[in-house]
Coordinates of C-alpha atoms in Angstrom, one line a residue:
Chain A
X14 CA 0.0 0.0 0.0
X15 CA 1.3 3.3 -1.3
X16 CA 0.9 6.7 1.4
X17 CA 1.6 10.0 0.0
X18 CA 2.6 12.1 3.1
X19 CA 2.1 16.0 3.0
X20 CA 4.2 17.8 5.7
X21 CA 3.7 21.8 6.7
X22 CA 6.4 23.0 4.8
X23 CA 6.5 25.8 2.3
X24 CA 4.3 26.1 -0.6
X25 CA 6.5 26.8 -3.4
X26 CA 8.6 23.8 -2.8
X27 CA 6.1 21.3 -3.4
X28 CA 6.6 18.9 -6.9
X29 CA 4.7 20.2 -9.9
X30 CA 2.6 17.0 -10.8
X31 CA 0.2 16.8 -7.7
X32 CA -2.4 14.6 -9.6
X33 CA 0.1 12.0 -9.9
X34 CA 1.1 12.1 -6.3
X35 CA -2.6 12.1 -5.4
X36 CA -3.1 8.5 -7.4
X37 CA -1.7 6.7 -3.8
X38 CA -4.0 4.7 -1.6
X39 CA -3.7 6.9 1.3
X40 CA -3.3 11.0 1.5
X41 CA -1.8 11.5 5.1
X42 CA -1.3 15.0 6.2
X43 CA 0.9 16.6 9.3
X44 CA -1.0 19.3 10.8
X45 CA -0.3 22.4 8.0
X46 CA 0.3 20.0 5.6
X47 CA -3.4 20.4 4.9
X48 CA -3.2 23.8 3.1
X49 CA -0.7 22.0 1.0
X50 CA -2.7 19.2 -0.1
X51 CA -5.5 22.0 -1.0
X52 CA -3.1 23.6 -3.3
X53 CA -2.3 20.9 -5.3
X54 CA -6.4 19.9 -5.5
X55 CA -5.6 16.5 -3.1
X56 CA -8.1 15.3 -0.8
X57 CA -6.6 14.1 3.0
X58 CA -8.0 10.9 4.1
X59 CA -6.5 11.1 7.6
X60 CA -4.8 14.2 9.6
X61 CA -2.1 13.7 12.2
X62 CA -1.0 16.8 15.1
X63 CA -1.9 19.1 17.2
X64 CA -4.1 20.6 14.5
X65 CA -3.4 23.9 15.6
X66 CA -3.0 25.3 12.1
X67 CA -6.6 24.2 10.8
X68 CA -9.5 26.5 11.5
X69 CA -13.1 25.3 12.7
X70 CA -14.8 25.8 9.7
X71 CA -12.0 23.5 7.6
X72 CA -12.0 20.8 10.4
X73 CA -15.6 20.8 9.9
X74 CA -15.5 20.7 6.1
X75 CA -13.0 17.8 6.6
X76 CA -14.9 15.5 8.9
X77 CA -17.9 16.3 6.1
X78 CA -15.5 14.9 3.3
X79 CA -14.8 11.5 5.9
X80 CA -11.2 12.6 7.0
X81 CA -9.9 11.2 10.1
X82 CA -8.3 13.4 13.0
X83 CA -5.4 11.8 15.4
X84 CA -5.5 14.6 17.4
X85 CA -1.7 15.1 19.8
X86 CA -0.9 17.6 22.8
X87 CA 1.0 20.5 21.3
X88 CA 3.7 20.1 23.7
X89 CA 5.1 17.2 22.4
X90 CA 8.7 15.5 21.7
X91 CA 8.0 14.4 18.3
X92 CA 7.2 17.0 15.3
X93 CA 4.0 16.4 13.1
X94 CA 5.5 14.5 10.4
X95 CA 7.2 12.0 12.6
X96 CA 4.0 11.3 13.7
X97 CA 2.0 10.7 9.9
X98 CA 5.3 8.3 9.8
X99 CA 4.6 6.6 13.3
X100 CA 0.8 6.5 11.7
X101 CA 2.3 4.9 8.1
X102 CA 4.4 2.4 9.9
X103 CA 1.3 1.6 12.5
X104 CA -1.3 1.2 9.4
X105 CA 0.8 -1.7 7.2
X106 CA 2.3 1.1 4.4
X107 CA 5.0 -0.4 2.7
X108 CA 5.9 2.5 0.2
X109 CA 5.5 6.3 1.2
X110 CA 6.2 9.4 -0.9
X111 CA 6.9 12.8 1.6
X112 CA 6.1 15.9 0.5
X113 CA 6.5 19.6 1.7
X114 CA 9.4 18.7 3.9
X115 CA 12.3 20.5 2.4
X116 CA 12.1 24.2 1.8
X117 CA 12.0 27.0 4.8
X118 CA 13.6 27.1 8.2
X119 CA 17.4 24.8 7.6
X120 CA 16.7 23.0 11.0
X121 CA 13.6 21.6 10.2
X122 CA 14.6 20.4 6.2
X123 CA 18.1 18.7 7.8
X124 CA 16.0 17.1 10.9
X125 CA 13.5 16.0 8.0
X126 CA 16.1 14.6 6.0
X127 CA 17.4 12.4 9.5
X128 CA 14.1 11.9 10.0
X129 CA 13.8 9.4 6.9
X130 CA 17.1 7.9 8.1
X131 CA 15.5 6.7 11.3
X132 CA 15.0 3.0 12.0
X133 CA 11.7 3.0 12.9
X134 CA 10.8 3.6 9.9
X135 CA 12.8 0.8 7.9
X136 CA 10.0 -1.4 7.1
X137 CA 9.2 1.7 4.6
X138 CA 10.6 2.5 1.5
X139 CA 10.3 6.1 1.9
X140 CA 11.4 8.5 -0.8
X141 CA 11.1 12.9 0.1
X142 CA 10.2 15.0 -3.0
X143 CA 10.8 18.8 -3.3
X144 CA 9.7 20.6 -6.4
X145 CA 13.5 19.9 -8.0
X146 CA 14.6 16.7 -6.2
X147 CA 14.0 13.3 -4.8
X148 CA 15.5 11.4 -1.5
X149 CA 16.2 8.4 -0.6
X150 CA 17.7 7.0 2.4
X151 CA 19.4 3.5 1.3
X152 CA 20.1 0.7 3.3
X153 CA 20.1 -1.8 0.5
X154 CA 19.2 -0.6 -3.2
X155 CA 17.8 2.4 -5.1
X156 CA 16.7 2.7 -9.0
X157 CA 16.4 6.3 -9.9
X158 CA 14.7 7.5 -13.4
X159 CA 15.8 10.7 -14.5
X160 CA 17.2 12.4 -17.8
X161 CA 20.9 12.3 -18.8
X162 CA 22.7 14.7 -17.1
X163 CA 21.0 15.4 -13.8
X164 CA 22.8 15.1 -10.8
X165 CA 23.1 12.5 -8.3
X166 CA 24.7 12.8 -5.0
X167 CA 25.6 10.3 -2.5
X168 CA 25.8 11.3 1.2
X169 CA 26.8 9.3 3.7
X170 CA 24.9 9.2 7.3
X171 CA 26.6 6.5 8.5
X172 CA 30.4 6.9 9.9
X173 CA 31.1 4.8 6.1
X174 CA 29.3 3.0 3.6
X175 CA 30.7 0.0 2.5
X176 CA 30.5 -1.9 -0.9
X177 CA 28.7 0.9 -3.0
X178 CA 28.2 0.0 -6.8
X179 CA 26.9 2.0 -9.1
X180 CA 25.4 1.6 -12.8
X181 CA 24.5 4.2 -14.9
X182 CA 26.5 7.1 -13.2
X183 CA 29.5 9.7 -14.9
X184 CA 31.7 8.2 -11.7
X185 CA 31.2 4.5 -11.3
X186 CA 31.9 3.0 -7.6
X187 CA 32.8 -0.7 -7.9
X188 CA 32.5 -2.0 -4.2
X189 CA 34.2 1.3 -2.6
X190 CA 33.3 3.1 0.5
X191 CA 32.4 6.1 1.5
X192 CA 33.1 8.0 4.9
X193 CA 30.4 10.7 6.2
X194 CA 31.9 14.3 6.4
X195 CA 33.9 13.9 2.8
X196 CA 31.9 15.3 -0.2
X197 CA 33.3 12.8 -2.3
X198 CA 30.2 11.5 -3.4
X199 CA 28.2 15.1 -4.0
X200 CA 27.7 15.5 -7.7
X201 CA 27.7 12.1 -9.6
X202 CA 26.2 12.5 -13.1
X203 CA 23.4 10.4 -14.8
X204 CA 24.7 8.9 -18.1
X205 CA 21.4 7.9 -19.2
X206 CA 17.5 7.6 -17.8
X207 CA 18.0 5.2 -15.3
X208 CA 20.5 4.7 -12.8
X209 CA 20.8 1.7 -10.2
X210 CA 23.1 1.9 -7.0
X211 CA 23.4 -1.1 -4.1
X212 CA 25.2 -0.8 -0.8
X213 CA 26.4 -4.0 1.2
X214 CA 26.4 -2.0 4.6
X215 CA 25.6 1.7 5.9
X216 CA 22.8 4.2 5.6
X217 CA 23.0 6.5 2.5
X218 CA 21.3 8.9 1.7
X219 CA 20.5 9.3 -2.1
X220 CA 19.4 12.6 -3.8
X221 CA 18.4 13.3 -7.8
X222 CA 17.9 16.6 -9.1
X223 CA 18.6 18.9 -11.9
X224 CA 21.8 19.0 -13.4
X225 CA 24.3 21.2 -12.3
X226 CA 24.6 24.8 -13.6
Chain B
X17 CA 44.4 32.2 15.1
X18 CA 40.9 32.4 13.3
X19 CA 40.4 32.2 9.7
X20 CA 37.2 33.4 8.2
X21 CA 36.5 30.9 5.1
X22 CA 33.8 32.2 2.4
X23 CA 32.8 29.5 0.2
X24 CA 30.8 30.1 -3.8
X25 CA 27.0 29.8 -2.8
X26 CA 24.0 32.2 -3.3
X27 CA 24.7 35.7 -2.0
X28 CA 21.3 36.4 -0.7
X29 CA 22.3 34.2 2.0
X30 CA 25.8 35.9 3.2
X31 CA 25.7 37.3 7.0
X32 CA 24.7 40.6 7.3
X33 CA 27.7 42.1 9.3
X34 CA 30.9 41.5 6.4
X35 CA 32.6 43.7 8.3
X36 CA 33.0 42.3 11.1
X37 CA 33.6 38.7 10.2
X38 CA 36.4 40.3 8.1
X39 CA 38.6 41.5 11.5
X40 CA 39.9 37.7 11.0
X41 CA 43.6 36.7 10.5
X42 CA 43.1 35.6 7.1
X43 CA 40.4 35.3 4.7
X44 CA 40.3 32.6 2.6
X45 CA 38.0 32.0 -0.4
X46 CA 37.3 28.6 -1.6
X47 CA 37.3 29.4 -5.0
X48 CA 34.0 31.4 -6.2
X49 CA 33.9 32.4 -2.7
X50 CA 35.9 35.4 -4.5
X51 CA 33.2 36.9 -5.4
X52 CA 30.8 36.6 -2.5
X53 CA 34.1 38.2 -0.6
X54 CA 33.7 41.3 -3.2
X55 CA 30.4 41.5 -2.6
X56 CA 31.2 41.8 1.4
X57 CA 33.8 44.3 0.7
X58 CA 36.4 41.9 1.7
X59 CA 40.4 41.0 0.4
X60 CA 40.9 37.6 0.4
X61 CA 44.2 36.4 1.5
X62 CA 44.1 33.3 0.3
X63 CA 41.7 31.4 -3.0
X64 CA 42.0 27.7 -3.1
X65 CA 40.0 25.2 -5.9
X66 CA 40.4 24.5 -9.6
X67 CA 39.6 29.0 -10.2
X68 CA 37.2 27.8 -12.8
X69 CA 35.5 30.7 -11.4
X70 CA 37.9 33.4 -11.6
X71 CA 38.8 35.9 -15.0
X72 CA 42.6 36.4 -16.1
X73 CA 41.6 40.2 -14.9
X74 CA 40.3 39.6 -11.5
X75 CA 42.9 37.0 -11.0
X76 CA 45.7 39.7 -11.5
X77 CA 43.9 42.1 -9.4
X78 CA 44.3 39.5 -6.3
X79 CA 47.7 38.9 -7.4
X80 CA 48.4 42.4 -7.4
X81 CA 47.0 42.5 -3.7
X82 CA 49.2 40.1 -2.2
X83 CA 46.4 37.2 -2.8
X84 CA 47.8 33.6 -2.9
X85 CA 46.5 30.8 -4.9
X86 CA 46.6 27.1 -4.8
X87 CA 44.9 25.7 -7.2
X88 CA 43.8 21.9 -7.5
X89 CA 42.7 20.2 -10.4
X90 CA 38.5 20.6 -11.5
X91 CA 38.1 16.9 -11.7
X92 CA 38.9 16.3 -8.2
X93 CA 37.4 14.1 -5.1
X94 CA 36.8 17.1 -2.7
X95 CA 34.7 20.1 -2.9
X96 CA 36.2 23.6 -2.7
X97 CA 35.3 24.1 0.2
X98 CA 36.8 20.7 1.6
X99 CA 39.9 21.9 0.4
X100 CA 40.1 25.4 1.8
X101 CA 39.3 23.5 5.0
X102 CA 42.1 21.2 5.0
X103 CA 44.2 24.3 3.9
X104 CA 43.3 25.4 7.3
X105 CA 44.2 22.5 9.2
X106 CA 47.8 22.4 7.5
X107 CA 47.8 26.1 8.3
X108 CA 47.4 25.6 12.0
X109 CA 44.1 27.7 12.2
X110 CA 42.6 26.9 15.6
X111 CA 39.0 28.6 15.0
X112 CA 37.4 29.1 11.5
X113 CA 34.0 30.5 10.7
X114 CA 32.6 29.5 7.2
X115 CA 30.2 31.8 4.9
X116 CA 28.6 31.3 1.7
X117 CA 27.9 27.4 2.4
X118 CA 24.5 27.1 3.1
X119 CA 21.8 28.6 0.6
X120 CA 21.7 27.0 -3.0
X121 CA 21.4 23.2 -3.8
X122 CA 19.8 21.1 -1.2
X123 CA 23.2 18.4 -1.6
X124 CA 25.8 21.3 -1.4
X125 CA 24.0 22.3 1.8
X126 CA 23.6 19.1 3.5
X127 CA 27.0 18.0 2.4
X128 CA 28.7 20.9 3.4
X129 CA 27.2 20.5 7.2
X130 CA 28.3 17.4 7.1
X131 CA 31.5 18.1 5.9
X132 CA 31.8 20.8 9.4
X133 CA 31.6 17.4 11.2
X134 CA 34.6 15.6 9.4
X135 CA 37.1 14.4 11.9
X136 CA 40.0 15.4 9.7
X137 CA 38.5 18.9 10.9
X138 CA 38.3 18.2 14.8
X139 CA 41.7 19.7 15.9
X140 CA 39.7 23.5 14.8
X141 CA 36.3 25.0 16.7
X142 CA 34.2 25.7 13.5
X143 CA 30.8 27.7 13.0
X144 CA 28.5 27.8 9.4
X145 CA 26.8 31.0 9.4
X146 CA 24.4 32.2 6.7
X147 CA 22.4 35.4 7.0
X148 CA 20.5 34.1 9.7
X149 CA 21.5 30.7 11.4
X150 CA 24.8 29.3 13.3
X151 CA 25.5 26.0 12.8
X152 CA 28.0 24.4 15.2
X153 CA 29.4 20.7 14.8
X154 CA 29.7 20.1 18.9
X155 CA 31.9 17.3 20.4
X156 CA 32.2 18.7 23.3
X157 CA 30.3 22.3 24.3
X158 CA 29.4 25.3 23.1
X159 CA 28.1 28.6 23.8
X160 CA 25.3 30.4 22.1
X161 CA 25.0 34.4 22.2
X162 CA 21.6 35.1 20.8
X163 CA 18.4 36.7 22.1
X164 CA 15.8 35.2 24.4
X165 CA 13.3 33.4 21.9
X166 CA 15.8 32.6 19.4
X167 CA 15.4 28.7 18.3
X168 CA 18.3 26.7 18.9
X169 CA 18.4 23.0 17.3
X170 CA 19.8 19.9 18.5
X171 CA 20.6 17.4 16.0
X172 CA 22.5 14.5 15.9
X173 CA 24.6 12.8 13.7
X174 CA 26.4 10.0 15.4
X175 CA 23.4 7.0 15.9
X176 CA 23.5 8.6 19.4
X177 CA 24.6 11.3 21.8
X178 CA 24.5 11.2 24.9
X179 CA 25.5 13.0 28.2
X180 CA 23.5 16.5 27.2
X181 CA 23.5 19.3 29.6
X182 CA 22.0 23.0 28.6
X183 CA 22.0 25.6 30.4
X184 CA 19.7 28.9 29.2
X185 CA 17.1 27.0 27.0
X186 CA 13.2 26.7 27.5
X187 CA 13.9 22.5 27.4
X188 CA 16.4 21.7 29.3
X189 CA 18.3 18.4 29.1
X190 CA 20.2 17.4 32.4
X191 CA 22.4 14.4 31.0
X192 CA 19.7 12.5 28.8
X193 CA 20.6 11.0 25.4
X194 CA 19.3 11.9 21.7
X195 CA 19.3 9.2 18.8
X196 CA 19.9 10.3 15.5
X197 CA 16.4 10.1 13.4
X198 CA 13.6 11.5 15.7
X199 CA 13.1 15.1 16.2
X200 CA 12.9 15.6 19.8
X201 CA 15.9 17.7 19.9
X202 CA 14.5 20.3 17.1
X203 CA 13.4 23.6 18.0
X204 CA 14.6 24.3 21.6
X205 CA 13.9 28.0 22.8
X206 CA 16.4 30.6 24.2
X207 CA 15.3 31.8 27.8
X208 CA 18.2 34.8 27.6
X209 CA 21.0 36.3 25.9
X210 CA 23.5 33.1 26.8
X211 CA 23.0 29.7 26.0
X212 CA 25.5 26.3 27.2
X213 CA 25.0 23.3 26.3
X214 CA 28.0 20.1 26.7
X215 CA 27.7 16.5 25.8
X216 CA 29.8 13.3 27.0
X217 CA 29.9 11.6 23.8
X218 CA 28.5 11.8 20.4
X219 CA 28.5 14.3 17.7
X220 CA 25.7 17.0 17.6
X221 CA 24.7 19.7 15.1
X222 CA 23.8 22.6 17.1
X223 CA 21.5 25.1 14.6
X224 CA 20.9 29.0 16.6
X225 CA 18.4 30.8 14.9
X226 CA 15.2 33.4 14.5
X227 CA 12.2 32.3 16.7
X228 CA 10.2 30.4 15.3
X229 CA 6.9 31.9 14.0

């Protein structure tokens, strides 16, 4: 079953094709993320927070429309997408797409990005989308689609990632490692419209965009 | 001996006060970092990276100044900015604040935090600044000057730190742990002016600032 998460974050950074996002089994929203699902036409089916940034009147139309509330305290250790993800892992998803995690405040896009690293959440294949890019975190395997030229860039979470190959990128890795804090792996290239990557051991973290300059 | 390092990203994200950062020993400009220097009204010292970025003209201007170069190779493992810091270390800089290395491309940013926490770069106290946050890669303590409602954000990025202490924020941790993943250590609150915070073990990104809201 395939969740398509909608976090709080800011508007403009949300992907352009919002109908195709919309075609998943389940429309999750954290808290604000409700005003983003509205601007890209999407229906929620469930709401996760404190709700503290929806209005009466748009509860109300809400509940009409058969959304579910799982309403938290808003002094709480977790943020509102780390719940929706508690929620996914709770319900059986298996695949989940996040959106509207990425642009604004730097604190809350990094924690996001860490966020999709965490092990509770391992049962998931999780992938973030901004307007421009795609993330992955990668224990085992990723197959990105793309167009020739765009950029790929590996980053490592882990202290190292061991035995990473690579097909279809500019800079091949055949079984090498890489250590976090290095940029060696920022920048790889696509040689063609798909590229596949596997690592024997390590948490990676995998991210597609736009070529550069 | 502290070395201001200004690396090549967007220019709408520079600190505000050039002028001050620029009463540093040496200024050294990781490559298009020349121009965001320019732009502060600062003379670099020193321009390290392959100078794709640089005209004939402006390069004998710098020369003419006094500037040195060392110039590396464009297809090459480590970022600018990588090497400007490992210039540093050679250089036996003991504090270094880095500019210029946050807005732009979502890799470039996260890679370039991560880079901060790179033990080849332990030996020097470093702080990312951008026009409105401090970043601090923290293996031991640090001390946050700010103003009372300004976020600070505790992220990790070891699998675990643990041994937290703060002094002068709203939630205070007196020795408890934080795990790499979940969020609970996002969006801490300044009570004053002064903020301390030490850890036993680990490595923590420490993020100072606007409120939020």
């Amino acid at each position: 079953m395939h969740c398509l998460v909608i976090a709080g974050g800011v508007a403009d950074d949300l992907p352009a094709d919002g109908k195709s996002l919309g075609r998943s089994d389940v429309i999750v929203c954290a808290d604000g993320g409700v005003h983003n699902a509205h601007r890209l036409g999407l229906q929620p089916d469930v709401v996760i927070g404190d709700l503290d940034s929806l209005g009466d009147e748009e509860r109300e139309q809400l509940q009409t429309a058969g959304c579910r509330f799982f309403v938290h305290p808003a002094e709480k250790n977790e943020t509102d997408l780390e719940l929706a993800l508690l929620w996914c892992v709770q319900a059986g998803i298996s695949t989940a797409t996040v959106i509207g995690a990425l642009g604004g405040r730097p604190d809350h896009a990094v924690a996001n990005l860490l966020l999709l690293t965490d092990p509770r959440f391992a049962t998931m294949q999780l992938c973030l989308r901004s307007r421009e890019w795609e993330v992955w975190p990668v224990r085992s395997e990723v197959t990105i689609t793309g167009l020739a030229g765009d950029t790929v860039s590996l980053i490592p979470i882990s202290a190292a990632v061991d035995g990473i190959h690579t097909q279809g990128l500019a800079y091949p890795l055949h079984g090498e490692s890489l250590l976090r804090g290095p940029a060696r792996g920022v920048s790889n290239v696509m040689l063609n419209t798909v590229a596949h990557l596997h690592i024997e051991s390590g948490l990676l973290l995998v991210m597609h965009g736009p070529p550069q300059n």
